[in-house]
Short mmCIF file of the N, C-alpha and C atoms (twelve columns), coordinates in Angstrom:
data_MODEL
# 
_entry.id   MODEL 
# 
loop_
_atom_site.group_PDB 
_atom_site.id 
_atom_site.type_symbol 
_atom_site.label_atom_id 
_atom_site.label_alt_id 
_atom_site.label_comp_id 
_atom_site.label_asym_id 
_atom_site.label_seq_id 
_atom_site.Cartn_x 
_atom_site.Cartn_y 
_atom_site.Cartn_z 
_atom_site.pdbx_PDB_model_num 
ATOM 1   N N  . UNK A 1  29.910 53.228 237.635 1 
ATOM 2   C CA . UNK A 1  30.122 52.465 238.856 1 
ATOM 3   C C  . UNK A 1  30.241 53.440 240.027 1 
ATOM 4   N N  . UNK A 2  29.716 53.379 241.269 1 
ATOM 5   C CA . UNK A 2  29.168 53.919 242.159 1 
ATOM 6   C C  . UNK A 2  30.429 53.377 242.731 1 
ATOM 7   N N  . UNK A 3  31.389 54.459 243.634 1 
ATOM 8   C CA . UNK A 3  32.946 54.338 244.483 1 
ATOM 9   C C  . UNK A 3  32.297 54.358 245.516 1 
ATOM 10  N N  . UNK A 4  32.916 53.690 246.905 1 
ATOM 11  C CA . UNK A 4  33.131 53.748 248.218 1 
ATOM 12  C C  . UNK A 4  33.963 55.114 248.447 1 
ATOM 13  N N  . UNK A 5  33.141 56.031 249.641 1 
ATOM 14  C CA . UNK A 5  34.206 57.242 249.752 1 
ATOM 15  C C  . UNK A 5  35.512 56.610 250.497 1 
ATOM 16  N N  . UNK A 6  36.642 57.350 250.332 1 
ATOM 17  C CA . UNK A 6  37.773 57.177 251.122 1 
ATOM 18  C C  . UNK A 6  38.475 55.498 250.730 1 
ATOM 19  N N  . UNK A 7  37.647 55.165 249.691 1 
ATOM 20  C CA . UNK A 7  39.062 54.231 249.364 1 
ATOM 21  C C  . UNK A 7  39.502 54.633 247.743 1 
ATOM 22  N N  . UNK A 8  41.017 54.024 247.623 1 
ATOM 23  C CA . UNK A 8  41.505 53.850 246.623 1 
ATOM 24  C C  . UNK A 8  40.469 53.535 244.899 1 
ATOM 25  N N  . UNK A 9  40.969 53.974 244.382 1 
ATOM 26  C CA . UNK A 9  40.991 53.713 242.713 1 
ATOM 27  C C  . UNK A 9  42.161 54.416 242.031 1 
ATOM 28  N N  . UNK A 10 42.020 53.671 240.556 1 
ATOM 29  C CA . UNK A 10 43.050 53.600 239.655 1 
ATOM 30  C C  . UNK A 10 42.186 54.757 238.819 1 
ATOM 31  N N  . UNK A 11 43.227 55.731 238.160 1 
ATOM 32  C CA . UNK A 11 43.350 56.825 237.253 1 
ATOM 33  C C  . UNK A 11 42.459 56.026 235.647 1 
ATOM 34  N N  . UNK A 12 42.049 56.327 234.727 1 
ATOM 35  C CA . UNK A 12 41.879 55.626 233.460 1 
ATOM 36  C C  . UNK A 12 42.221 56.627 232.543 1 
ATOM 37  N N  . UNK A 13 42.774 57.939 232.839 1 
ATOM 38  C CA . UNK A 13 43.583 58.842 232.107 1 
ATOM 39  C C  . UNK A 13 44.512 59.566 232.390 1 
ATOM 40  N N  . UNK A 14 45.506 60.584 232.113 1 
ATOM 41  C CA . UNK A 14 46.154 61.035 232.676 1 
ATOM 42  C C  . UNK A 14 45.372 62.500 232.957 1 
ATOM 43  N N  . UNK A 15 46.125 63.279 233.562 1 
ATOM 44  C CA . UNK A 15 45.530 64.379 234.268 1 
ATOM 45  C C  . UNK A 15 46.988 65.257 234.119 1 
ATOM 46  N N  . UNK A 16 47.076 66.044 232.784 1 
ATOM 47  C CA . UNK A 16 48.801 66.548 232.672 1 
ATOM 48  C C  . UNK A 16 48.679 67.590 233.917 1 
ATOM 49  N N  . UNK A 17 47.544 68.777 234.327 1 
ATOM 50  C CA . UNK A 17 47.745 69.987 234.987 1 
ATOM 51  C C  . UNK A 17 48.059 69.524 235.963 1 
ATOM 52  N N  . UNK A 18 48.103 68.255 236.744 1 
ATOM 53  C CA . UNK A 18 48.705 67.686 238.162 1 
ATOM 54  C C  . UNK A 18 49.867 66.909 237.876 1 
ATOM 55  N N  . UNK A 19 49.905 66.567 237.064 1 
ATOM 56  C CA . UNK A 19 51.165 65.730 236.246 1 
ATOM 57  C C  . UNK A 19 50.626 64.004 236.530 1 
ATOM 58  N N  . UNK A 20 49.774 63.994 237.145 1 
ATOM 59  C CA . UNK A 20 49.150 62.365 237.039 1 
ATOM 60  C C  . UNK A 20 49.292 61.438 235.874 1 
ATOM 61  N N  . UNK A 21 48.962 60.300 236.071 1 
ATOM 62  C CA . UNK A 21 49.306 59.577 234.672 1 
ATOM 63  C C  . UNK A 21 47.739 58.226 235.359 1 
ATOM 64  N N  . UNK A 22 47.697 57.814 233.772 1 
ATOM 65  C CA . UNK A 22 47.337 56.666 233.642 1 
ATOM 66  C C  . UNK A 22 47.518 55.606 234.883 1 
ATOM 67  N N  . UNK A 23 46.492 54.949 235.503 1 
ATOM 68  C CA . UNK A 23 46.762 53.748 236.265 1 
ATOM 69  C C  . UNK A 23 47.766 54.272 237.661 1 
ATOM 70  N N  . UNK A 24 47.708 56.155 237.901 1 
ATOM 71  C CA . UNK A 24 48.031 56.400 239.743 1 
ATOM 72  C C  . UNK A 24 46.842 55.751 240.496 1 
ATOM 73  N N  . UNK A 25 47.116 55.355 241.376 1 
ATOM 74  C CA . UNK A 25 45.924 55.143 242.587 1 
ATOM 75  C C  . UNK A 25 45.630 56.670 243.123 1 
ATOM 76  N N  . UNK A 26 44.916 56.895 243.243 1 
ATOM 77  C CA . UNK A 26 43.850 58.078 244.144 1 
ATOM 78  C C  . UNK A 26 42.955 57.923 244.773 1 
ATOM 79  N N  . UNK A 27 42.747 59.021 245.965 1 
ATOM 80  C CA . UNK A 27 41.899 58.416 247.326 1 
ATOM 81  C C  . UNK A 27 40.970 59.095 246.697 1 
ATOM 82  N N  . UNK A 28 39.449 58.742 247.462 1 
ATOM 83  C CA . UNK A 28 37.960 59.541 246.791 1 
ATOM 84  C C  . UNK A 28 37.919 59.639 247.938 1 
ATOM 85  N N  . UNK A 29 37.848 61.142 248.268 1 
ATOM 86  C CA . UNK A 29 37.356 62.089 249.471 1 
ATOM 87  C C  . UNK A 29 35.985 62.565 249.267 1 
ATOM 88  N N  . UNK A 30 35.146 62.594 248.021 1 
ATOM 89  C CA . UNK A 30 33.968 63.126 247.902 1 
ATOM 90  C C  . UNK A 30 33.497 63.056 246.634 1 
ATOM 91  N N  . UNK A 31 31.932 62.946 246.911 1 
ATOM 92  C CA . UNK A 31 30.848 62.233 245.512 1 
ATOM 93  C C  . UNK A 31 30.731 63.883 245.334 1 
ATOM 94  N N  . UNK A 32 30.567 63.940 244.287 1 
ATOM 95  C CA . UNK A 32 29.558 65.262 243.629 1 
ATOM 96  C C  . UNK A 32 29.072 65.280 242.235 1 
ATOM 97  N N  . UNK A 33 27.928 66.005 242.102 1 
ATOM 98  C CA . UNK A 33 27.664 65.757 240.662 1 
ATOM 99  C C  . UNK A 33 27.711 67.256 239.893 1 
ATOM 100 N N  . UNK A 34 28.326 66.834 238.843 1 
ATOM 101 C CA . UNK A 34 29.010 68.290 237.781 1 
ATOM 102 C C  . UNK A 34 27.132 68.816 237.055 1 
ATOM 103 N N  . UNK A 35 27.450 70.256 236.709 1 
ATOM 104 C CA . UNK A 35 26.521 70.888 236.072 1 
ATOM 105 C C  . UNK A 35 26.082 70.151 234.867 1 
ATOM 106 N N  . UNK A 36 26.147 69.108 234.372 1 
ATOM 107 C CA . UNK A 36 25.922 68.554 233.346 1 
ATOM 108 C C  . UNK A 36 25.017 67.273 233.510 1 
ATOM 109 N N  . UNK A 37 24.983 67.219 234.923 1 
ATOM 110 C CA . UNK A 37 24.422 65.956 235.854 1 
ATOM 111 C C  . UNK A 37 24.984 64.462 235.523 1 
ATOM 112 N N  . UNK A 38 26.338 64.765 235.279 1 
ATOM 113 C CA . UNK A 38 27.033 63.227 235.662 1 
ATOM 114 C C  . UNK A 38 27.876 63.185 236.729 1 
ATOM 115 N N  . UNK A 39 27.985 62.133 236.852 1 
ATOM 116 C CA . UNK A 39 28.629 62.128 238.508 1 
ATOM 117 C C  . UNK A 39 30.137 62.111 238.546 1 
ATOM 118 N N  . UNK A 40 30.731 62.515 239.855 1 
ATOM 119 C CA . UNK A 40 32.230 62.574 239.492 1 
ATOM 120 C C  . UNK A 40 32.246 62.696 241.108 1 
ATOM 121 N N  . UNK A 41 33.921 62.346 240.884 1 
ATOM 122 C CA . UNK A 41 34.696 62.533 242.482 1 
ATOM 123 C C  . UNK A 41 35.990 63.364 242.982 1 
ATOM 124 N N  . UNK A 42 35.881 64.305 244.037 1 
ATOM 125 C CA . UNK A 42 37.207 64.782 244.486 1 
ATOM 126 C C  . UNK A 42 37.824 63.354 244.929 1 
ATOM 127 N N  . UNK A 43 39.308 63.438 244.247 1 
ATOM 128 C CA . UNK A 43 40.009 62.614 244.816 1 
ATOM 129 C C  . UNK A 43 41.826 63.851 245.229 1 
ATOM 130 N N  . UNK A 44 42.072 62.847 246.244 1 
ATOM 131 C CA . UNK A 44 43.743 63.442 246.720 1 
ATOM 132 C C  . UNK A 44 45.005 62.435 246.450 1 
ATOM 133 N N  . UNK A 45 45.730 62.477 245.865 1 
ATOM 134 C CA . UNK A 45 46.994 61.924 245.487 1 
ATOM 135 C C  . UNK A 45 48.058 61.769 246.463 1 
ATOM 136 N N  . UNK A 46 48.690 60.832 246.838 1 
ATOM 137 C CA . UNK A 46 49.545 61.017 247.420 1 
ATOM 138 C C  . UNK A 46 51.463 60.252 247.222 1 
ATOM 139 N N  . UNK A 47 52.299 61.051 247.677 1 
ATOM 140 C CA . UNK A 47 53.585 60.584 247.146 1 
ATOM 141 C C  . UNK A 47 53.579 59.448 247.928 1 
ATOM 142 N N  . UNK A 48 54.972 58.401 247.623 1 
ATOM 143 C CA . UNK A 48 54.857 56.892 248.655 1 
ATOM 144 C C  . UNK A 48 55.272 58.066 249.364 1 
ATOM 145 N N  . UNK A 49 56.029 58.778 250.281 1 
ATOM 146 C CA . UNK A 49 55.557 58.882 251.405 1 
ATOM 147 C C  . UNK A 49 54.740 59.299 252.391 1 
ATOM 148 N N  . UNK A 50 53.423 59.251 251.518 1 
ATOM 149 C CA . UNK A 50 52.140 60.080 252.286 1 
ATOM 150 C C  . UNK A 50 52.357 61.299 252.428 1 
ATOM 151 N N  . UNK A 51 52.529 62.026 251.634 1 
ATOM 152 C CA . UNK A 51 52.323 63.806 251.839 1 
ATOM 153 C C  . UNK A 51 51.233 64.003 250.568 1 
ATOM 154 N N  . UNK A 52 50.955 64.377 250.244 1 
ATOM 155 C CA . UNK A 52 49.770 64.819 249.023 1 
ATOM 156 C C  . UNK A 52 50.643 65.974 248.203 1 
ATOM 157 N N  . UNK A 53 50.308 65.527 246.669 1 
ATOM 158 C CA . UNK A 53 50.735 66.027 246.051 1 
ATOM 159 C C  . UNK A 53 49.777 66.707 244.860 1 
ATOM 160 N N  . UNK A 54 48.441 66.279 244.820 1 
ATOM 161 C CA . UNK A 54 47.528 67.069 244.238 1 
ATOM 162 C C  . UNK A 54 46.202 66.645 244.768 1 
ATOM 163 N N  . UNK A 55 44.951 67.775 244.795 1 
ATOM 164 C CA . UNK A 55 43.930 67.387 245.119 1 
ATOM 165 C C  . UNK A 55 43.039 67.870 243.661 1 
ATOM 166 N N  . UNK A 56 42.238 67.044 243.015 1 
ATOM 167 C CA . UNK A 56 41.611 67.803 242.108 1 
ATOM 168 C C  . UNK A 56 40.251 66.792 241.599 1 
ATOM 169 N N  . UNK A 57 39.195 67.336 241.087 1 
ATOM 170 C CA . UNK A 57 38.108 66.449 240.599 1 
ATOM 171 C C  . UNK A 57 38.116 65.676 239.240 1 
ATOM 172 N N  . UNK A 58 37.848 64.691 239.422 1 
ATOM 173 C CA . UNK A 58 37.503 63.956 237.565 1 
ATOM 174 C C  . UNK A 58 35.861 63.439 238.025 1 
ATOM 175 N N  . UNK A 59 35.808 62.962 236.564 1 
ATOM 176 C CA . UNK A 59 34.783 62.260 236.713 1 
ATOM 177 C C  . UNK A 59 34.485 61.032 236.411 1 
ATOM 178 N N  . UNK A 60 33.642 60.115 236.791 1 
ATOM 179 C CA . UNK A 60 33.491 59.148 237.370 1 
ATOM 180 C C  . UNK A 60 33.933 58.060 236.461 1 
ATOM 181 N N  . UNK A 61 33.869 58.283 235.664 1 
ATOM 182 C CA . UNK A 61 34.480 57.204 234.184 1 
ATOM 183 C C  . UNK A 61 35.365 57.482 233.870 1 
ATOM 184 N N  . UNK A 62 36.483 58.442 235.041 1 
ATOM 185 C CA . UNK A 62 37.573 58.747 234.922 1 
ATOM 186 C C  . UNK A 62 38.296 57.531 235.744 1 
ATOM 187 N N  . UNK A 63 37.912 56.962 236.534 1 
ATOM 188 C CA . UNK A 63 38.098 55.847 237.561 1 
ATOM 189 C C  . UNK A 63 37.806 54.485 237.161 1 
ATOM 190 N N  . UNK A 64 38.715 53.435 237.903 1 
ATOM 191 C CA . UNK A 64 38.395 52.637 237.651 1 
ATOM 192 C C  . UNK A 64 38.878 51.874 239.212 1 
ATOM 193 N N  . UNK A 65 37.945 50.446 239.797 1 
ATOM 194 C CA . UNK A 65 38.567 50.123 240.944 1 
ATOM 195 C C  . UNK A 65 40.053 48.956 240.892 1 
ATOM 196 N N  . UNK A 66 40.328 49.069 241.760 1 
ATOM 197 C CA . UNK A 66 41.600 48.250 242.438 1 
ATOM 198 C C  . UNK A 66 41.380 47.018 241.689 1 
ATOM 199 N N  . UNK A 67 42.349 46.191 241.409 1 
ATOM 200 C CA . UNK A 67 42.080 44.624 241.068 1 
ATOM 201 C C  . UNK A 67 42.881 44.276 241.939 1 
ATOM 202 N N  . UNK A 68 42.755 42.596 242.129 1 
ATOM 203 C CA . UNK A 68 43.788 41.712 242.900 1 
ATOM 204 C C  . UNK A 68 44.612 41.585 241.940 1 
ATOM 205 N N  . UNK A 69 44.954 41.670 240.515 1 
ATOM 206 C CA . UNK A 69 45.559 40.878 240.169 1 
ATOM 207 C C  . UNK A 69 47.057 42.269 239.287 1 
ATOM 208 N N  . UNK A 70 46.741 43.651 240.177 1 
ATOM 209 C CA . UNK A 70 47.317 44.621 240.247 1 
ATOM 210 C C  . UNK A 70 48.692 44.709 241.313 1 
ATOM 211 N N  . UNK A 71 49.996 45.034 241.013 1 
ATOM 212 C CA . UNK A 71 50.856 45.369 242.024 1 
ATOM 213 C C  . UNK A 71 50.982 47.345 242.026 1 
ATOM 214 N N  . UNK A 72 51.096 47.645 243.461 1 
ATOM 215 C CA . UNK A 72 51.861 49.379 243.217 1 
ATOM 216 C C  . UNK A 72 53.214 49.228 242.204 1 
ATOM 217 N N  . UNK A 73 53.322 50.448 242.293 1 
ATOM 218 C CA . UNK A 73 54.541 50.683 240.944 1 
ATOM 219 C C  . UNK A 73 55.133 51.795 241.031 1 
ATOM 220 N N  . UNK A 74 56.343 52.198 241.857 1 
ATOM 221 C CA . UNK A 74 56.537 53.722 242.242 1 
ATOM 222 C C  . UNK A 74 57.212 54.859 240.778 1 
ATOM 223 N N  . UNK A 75 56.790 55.790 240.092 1 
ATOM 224 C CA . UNK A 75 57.280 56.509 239.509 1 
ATOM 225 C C  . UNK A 75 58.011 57.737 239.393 1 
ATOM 226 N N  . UNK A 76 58.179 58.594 239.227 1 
ATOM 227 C CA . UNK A 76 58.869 59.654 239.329 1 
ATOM 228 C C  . UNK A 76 57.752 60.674 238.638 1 
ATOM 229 N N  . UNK A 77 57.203 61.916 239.840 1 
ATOM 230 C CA . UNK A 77 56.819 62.661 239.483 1 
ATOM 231 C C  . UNK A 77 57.457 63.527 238.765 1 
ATOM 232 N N  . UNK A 78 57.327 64.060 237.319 1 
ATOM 233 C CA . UNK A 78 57.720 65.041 236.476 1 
ATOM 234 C C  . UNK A 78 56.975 65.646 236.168 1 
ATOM 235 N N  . UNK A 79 57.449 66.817 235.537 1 
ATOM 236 C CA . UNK A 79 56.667 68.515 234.958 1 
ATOM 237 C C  . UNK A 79 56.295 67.602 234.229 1 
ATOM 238 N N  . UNK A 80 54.978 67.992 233.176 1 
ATOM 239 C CA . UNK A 80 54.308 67.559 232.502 1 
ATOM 240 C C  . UNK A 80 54.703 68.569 231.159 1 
# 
């Protein structure tokens, strides 16, 4: 599935070296395609209070989009 840059999606794994988890929202700042020629996206993380707390790439079937039938859910970032 082909993302809109600069909006939201949901995580579909965790990401321990940032300490991310399953089902964070992350912004997509940028399309690129990996040496293997599948596609993937820089995305940036951010705490609820908007400061960023990791920037790093997955790939694209690493994502999944927003539903309506989704609420936010605030957690506690921990060491991984």
């Amino acid at each position: 599935m082909k993302f809109k840059l600069y909006t939201d999606a949901v995580l579909r794994r965790d990401v321990p070296k940032y300490r991310l988890k399953r089902g964070d929202v992350v912004k997509l700042v940028e399309r690129h395609v990996a040496p293997d020629g599948s596609r993937g996206y820089s995305i940036e993380v951010f705490n609820v209070l908007g400061e960023t707390v990791a920037v790093t790439a997955v790939a694209e079937t690493d994502l999944e989009p927003l539903r309506e039938n989704e609420v936010f859910n605030a957690r506690q970032l921990v060491a991984a």
